[in-house]
Amino acid sequence: RLSFFSAPGDTRANANLGAIEVRATDSLGNIDLSFTASIALSLNGGHALGQIYNNVISVAAAGGVAAFGANLRIDHLGQNYRLRATGGGLASNSGTFDVTADRLIFVNSPSDTRVNRAFAVQPDVVATDGFGDIDTFTAYTITLELTGGTAGAQLTPVANTTVAMSSGVANYTKLEVDTIGSSYRLRATNGLL
């Protein structure tokens, strides 16, 4: 059999999957030191268009071990991905893992407005990958803050600046700015994105 000795856990889209090692073993885990077949990695589950990329995905085993170089990545977010290793007439699947969003995007944002008046268009933020797939399965809490504009200005009410996403979207309500100024921007963050 082939066995994953190290395999990815949950990760972000386009992030390094870390060390991946596949071994040719018997049922007790003893490595077949004579096994030198090429082992190829592919994806099962997850997003239908998901691809593994950025490094060699087929490696000749040495002493029964195929070690894949660092920096393998998956481009589309999705749930329940598995790596599949095949070679030498054998195959194995890794455990499941999720690939989550790697960026936040404003899909609505305010335009020029009056001080202390709620934005006519309230911001909406989504967590996504580079293809625009929205992460609807991860529990993100997104906080907005002001940048630029007048020093000390606040986005109010403060209680409305942090929102838990619902179906992949953070919807904000009744937000306004308490100080006049120009060139304000909103910044969205969840601590990672």
Tab-separated table of C-alpha atoms in Angstrom:
chain	number	residue	atom	x	y	z
A	1	ARG	CA	0.000	0.000	0.000
A	2	LEU	CA	0.865	3.676	-0.188
A	3	SER	CA	0.517	5.667	3.017
A	4	PHE	CA	0.598	9.403	3.636
A	5	PHE	CA	3.194	9.983	6.339
A	6	SER	CA	2.585	13.747	6.219
A	7	ALA	CA	-0.334	15.477	4.510
A	8	PRO	CA	-2.007	18.896	4.614
A	9	GLY	CA	-4.469	20.112	7.200
A	10	ASP	CA	-6.906	22.978	6.682
A	11	THR	CA	-5.237	25.811	4.793
A	12	ARG	CA	-5.976	28.963	2.790
A	13	ALA	CA	-6.259	29.035	-1.000
A	14	ASN	CA	-2.869	29.524	-2.650
A	15	ALA	CA	-1.008	28.873	0.621
A	16	ASN	CA	1.908	26.459	0.968
A	17	LEU	CA	0.557	22.978	1.817
A	18	GLY	CA	3.710	22.139	3.763
A	19	ALA	CA	5.660	18.889	3.747
A	20	ILE	CA	4.013	15.968	1.983
A	21	GLU	CA	5.540	12.503	2.205
A	22	VAL	CA	4.155	9.265	0.811
A	23	ARG	CA	5.564	5.856	1.773
A	24	ALA	CA	5.232	2.388	0.261
A	25	THR	CA	4.503	0.078	3.190
A	26	ASP	CA	2.973	-3.156	4.311
A	27	SER	CA	-0.028	-3.308	6.652
A	28	LEU	CA	2.261	-2.880	9.681
A	29	GLY	CA	3.850	0.304	8.348
A	30	ASN	CA	7.170	-1.273	7.367
A	31	ILE	CA	8.665	0.625	4.433
A	32	ASP	CA	9.490	-1.293	1.253
A	33	LEU	CA	13.058	-0.071	0.747
A	34	SER	CA	13.158	-1.544	-2.775
A	35	PHE	CA	10.168	0.528	-3.976
A	36	THR	CA	11.329	3.138	-6.524
A	37	ALA	CA	8.218	3.785	-8.629
A	38	SER	CA	7.114	7.338	-9.405
A	39	ILE	CA	4.340	8.632	-7.146
A	40	ALA	CA	1.923	11.230	-8.547
A	41	LEU	CA	-0.374	13.490	-6.533
A	42	SER	CA	-3.831	14.590	-7.629
A	43	LEU	CA	-6.894	16.113	-5.944
A	44	ASN	CA	-10.213	14.534	-4.983
A	45	GLY	CA	-13.201	16.379	-3.546
A	46	GLY	CA	-13.181	20.087	-2.827
A	47	HIS	CA	-13.914	22.481	-5.682
A	48	ALA	CA	-14.569	20.891	-9.068
A	49	LEU	CA	-11.995	23.235	-10.665
A	50	GLY	CA	-9.404	22.930	-7.894
A	51	GLN	CA	-5.833	22.409	-9.072
A	52	ILE	CA	-2.633	21.576	-7.225
A	53	TYR	CA	0.267	23.643	-8.565
A	54	ASN	CA	3.585	25.440	-8.058
A	55	ASN	CA	5.906	22.465	-7.726
A	56	VAL	CA	6.541	18.946	-9.014
A	57	ILE	CA	3.542	16.662	-8.372
A	58	SER	CA	5.232	13.431	-9.486
A	59	VAL	CA	8.304	12.169	-7.624
A	60	ALA	CA	10.291	8.929	-7.907
A	61	ALA	CA	10.353	7.168	-4.558
A	62	ALA	CA	13.772	6.548	-3.013
A	63	GLY	CA	13.953	3.704	-0.538
A	64	GLY	CA	10.163	3.481	-0.541
A	65	VAL	CA	9.659	7.186	0.261
A	66	ALA	CA	8.402	9.950	-2.069
A	67	ALA	CA	9.047	13.390	-0.561
A	68	PHE	CA	7.369	16.280	-2.360
A	69	GLY	CA	9.116	19.627	-2.321
A	70	ALA	CA	7.703	22.528	-0.374
A	71	ASN	CA	5.403	25.110	-1.884
A	72	LEU	CA	2.641	22.966	-3.372
A	73	ARG	CA	-0.572	24.996	-3.392
A	74	ILE	CA	-4.292	24.652	-4.234
A	75	ASP	CA	-5.895	27.450	-6.202
A	76	HIS	CA	-9.645	27.178	-5.416
A	77	LEU	CA	-11.209	27.190	-1.973
A	78	GLY	CA	-13.432	24.229	-1.103
A	79	GLN	CA	-14.394	21.673	1.508
A	80	ASN	CA	-13.314	18.072	1.938
A	81	TYR	CA	-10.335	18.045	-0.381
A	82	ARG	CA	-8.167	14.918	-0.373
A	83	LEU	CA	-4.794	14.287	-1.934
A	84	ARG	CA	-4.575	11.054	-3.910
A	85	ALA	CA	-1.226	9.350	-4.410
A	86	THR	CA	-0.805	6.768	-7.174
A	87	GLY	CA	2.189	4.821	-8.432
A	88	GLY	CA	3.607	1.337	-8.821
A	89	GLY	CA	0.093	-0.077	-9.126
A	90	LEU	CA	-0.853	1.285	-5.683
A	91	ALA	CA	-3.015	4.198	-4.541
A	92	SER	CA	-3.954	6.008	-1.357
A	93	ASN	CA	-6.041	8.988	-0.243
A	94	SER	CA	-5.069	11.468	2.452
A	95	GLY	CA	-7.482	12.580	5.132
A	96	THR	CA	-9.869	15.408	4.256
A	97	PHE	CA	-8.992	19.069	4.639
A	98	ASP	CA	-10.618	22.388	3.771
A	99	VAL	CA	-9.147	25.199	1.696
A	100	THR	CA	-10.487	28.556	2.869
A	101	ALA	CA	-10.481	32.103	1.460
A	102	ASP	CA	-7.234	34.001	0.974
A	103	ARG	CA	-8.634	37.552	0.648
A	104	LEU	CA	-11.448	39.898	1.627
A	105	ILE	CA	-13.242	41.970	-1.021
A	106	PHE	CA	-15.689	44.842	-0.747
A	107	VAL	CA	-18.716	44.177	-2.947
A	108	ASN	CA	-20.431	47.384	-1.778
A	109	SER	CA	-18.739	50.421	-0.318
A	110	PRO	CA	-19.844	53.976	0.482
A	111	SER	CA	-19.286	57.047	-1.652
A	112	ASP	CA	-18.986	60.678	-0.505
A	113	THR	CA	-21.329	61.339	2.385
A	114	ARG	CA	-22.161	63.908	5.043
A	115	VAL	CA	-20.598	63.781	8.492
A	116	ASN	CA	-22.658	61.963	11.142
A	117	ARG	CA	-25.060	60.585	8.552
A	118	ALA	CA	-25.399	56.894	7.741
A	119	PHE	CA	-23.848	55.899	4.424
A	120	ALA	CA	-26.419	55.684	1.651
A	121	VAL	CA	-24.678	52.484	0.516
A	122	GLN	CA	-23.559	50.383	3.473
A	123	PRO	CA	-20.496	48.166	2.981
A	124	ASP	CA	-20.657	44.443	2.283
A	125	VAL	CA	-17.519	42.278	2.484
A	126	VAL	CA	-16.954	38.738	1.194
A	127	ALA	CA	-14.163	36.230	1.864
A	128	THR	CA	-12.987	34.748	-1.426
A	129	ASP	CA	-10.170	33.192	-3.426
A	130	GLY	CA	-8.551	34.657	-6.534
A	131	PHE	CA	-11.314	33.243	-8.737
A	132	GLY	CA	-14.145	34.937	-6.836
A	133	ASP	CA	-15.368	31.764	-5.116
A	134	ILE	CA	-17.037	32.865	-1.866
A	135	ASP	CA	-16.143	31.011	1.321
A	136	THR	CA	-19.579	30.142	2.722
A	137	PHE	CA	-18.365	27.450	5.151
A	138	THR	CA	-15.853	29.251	7.397
A	139	ALA	CA	-17.017	31.293	10.399
A	140	TYR	CA	-15.350	34.651	9.792
A	141	THR	CA	-15.908	37.748	11.890
A	142	ILE	CA	-14.927	40.895	9.984
A	143	THR	CA	-14.047	44.257	11.538
A	144	LEU	CA	-14.047	47.548	9.643
A	145	GLU	CA	-11.854	50.526	10.485
A	146	LEU	CA	-11.148	53.916	8.939
A	147	THR	CA	-7.850	54.843	7.313
A	148	GLY	CA	-6.831	58.148	5.757
A	149	GLY	CA	-9.040	61.200	6.219
A	150	THR	CA	-8.823	63.244	9.415
A	151	ALA	CA	-6.691	61.963	12.310
A	152	GLY	CA	-8.828	60.667	15.155
A	153	ALA	CA	-11.971	60.220	13.076
A	154	GLN	CA	-14.169	57.284	14.059
A	155	LEU	CA	-16.437	54.915	12.213
A	156	THR	CA	-19.614	54.826	14.296
A	157	PRO	CA	-21.507	53.262	15.907
A	158	VAL	CA	-18.517	51.208	17.032
A	159	ALA	CA	-20.791	48.262	17.903
A	160	ASN	CA	-21.725	47.975	14.214
A	161	THR	CA	-18.141	47.769	12.915
A	162	THR	CA	-17.676	44.043	13.687
A	163	VAL	CA	-19.973	41.569	11.931
A	164	ALA	CA	-20.105	37.782	11.664
A	165	MET	CA	-20.415	36.605	8.077
A	166	SER	CA	-23.630	34.917	7.001
A	167	SER	CA	-23.486	32.726	3.880
A	168	GLY	CA	-20.077	34.198	3.136
A	169	VAL	CA	-21.085	37.879	3.337
A	170	ALA	CA	-20.575	40.445	6.121
A	171	ASN	CA	-23.399	43.014	5.879
A	172	TYR	CA	-22.961	46.299	7.750
A	173	THR	CA	-25.726	48.690	8.800
A	174	LYS	CA	-26.084	52.291	9.988
A	175	LEU	CA	-22.368	53.102	9.734
A	176	GLU	CA	-21.253	56.737	9.519
A	177	VAL	CA	-18.143	58.882	10.037
A	178	ASP	CA	-18.013	61.353	12.932
A	179	THR	CA	-15.481	63.853	11.503
A	180	ILE	CA	-15.282	65.695	8.205
A	181	GLY	CA	-12.314	64.876	5.999
A	182	SER	CA	-11.201	63.688	2.586
A	183	SER	CA	-9.724	60.494	1.155
A	184	TYR	CA	-11.134	58.167	3.804
A	185	ARG	CA	-10.908	54.441	3.161
A	186	LEU	CA	-12.465	51.457	4.890
A	187	ARG	CA	-10.206	48.569	5.858
A	188	ALA	CA	-11.663	45.107	6.502
A	189	THR	CA	-9.818	42.488	8.521
A	190	ASN	CA	-10.425	39.254	10.394
A	191	GLY	CA	-6.924	39.084	11.878
A	192	LEU	CA	-5.599	36.895	9.055
A	193	LEU	CA	-7.010	38.442	5.879
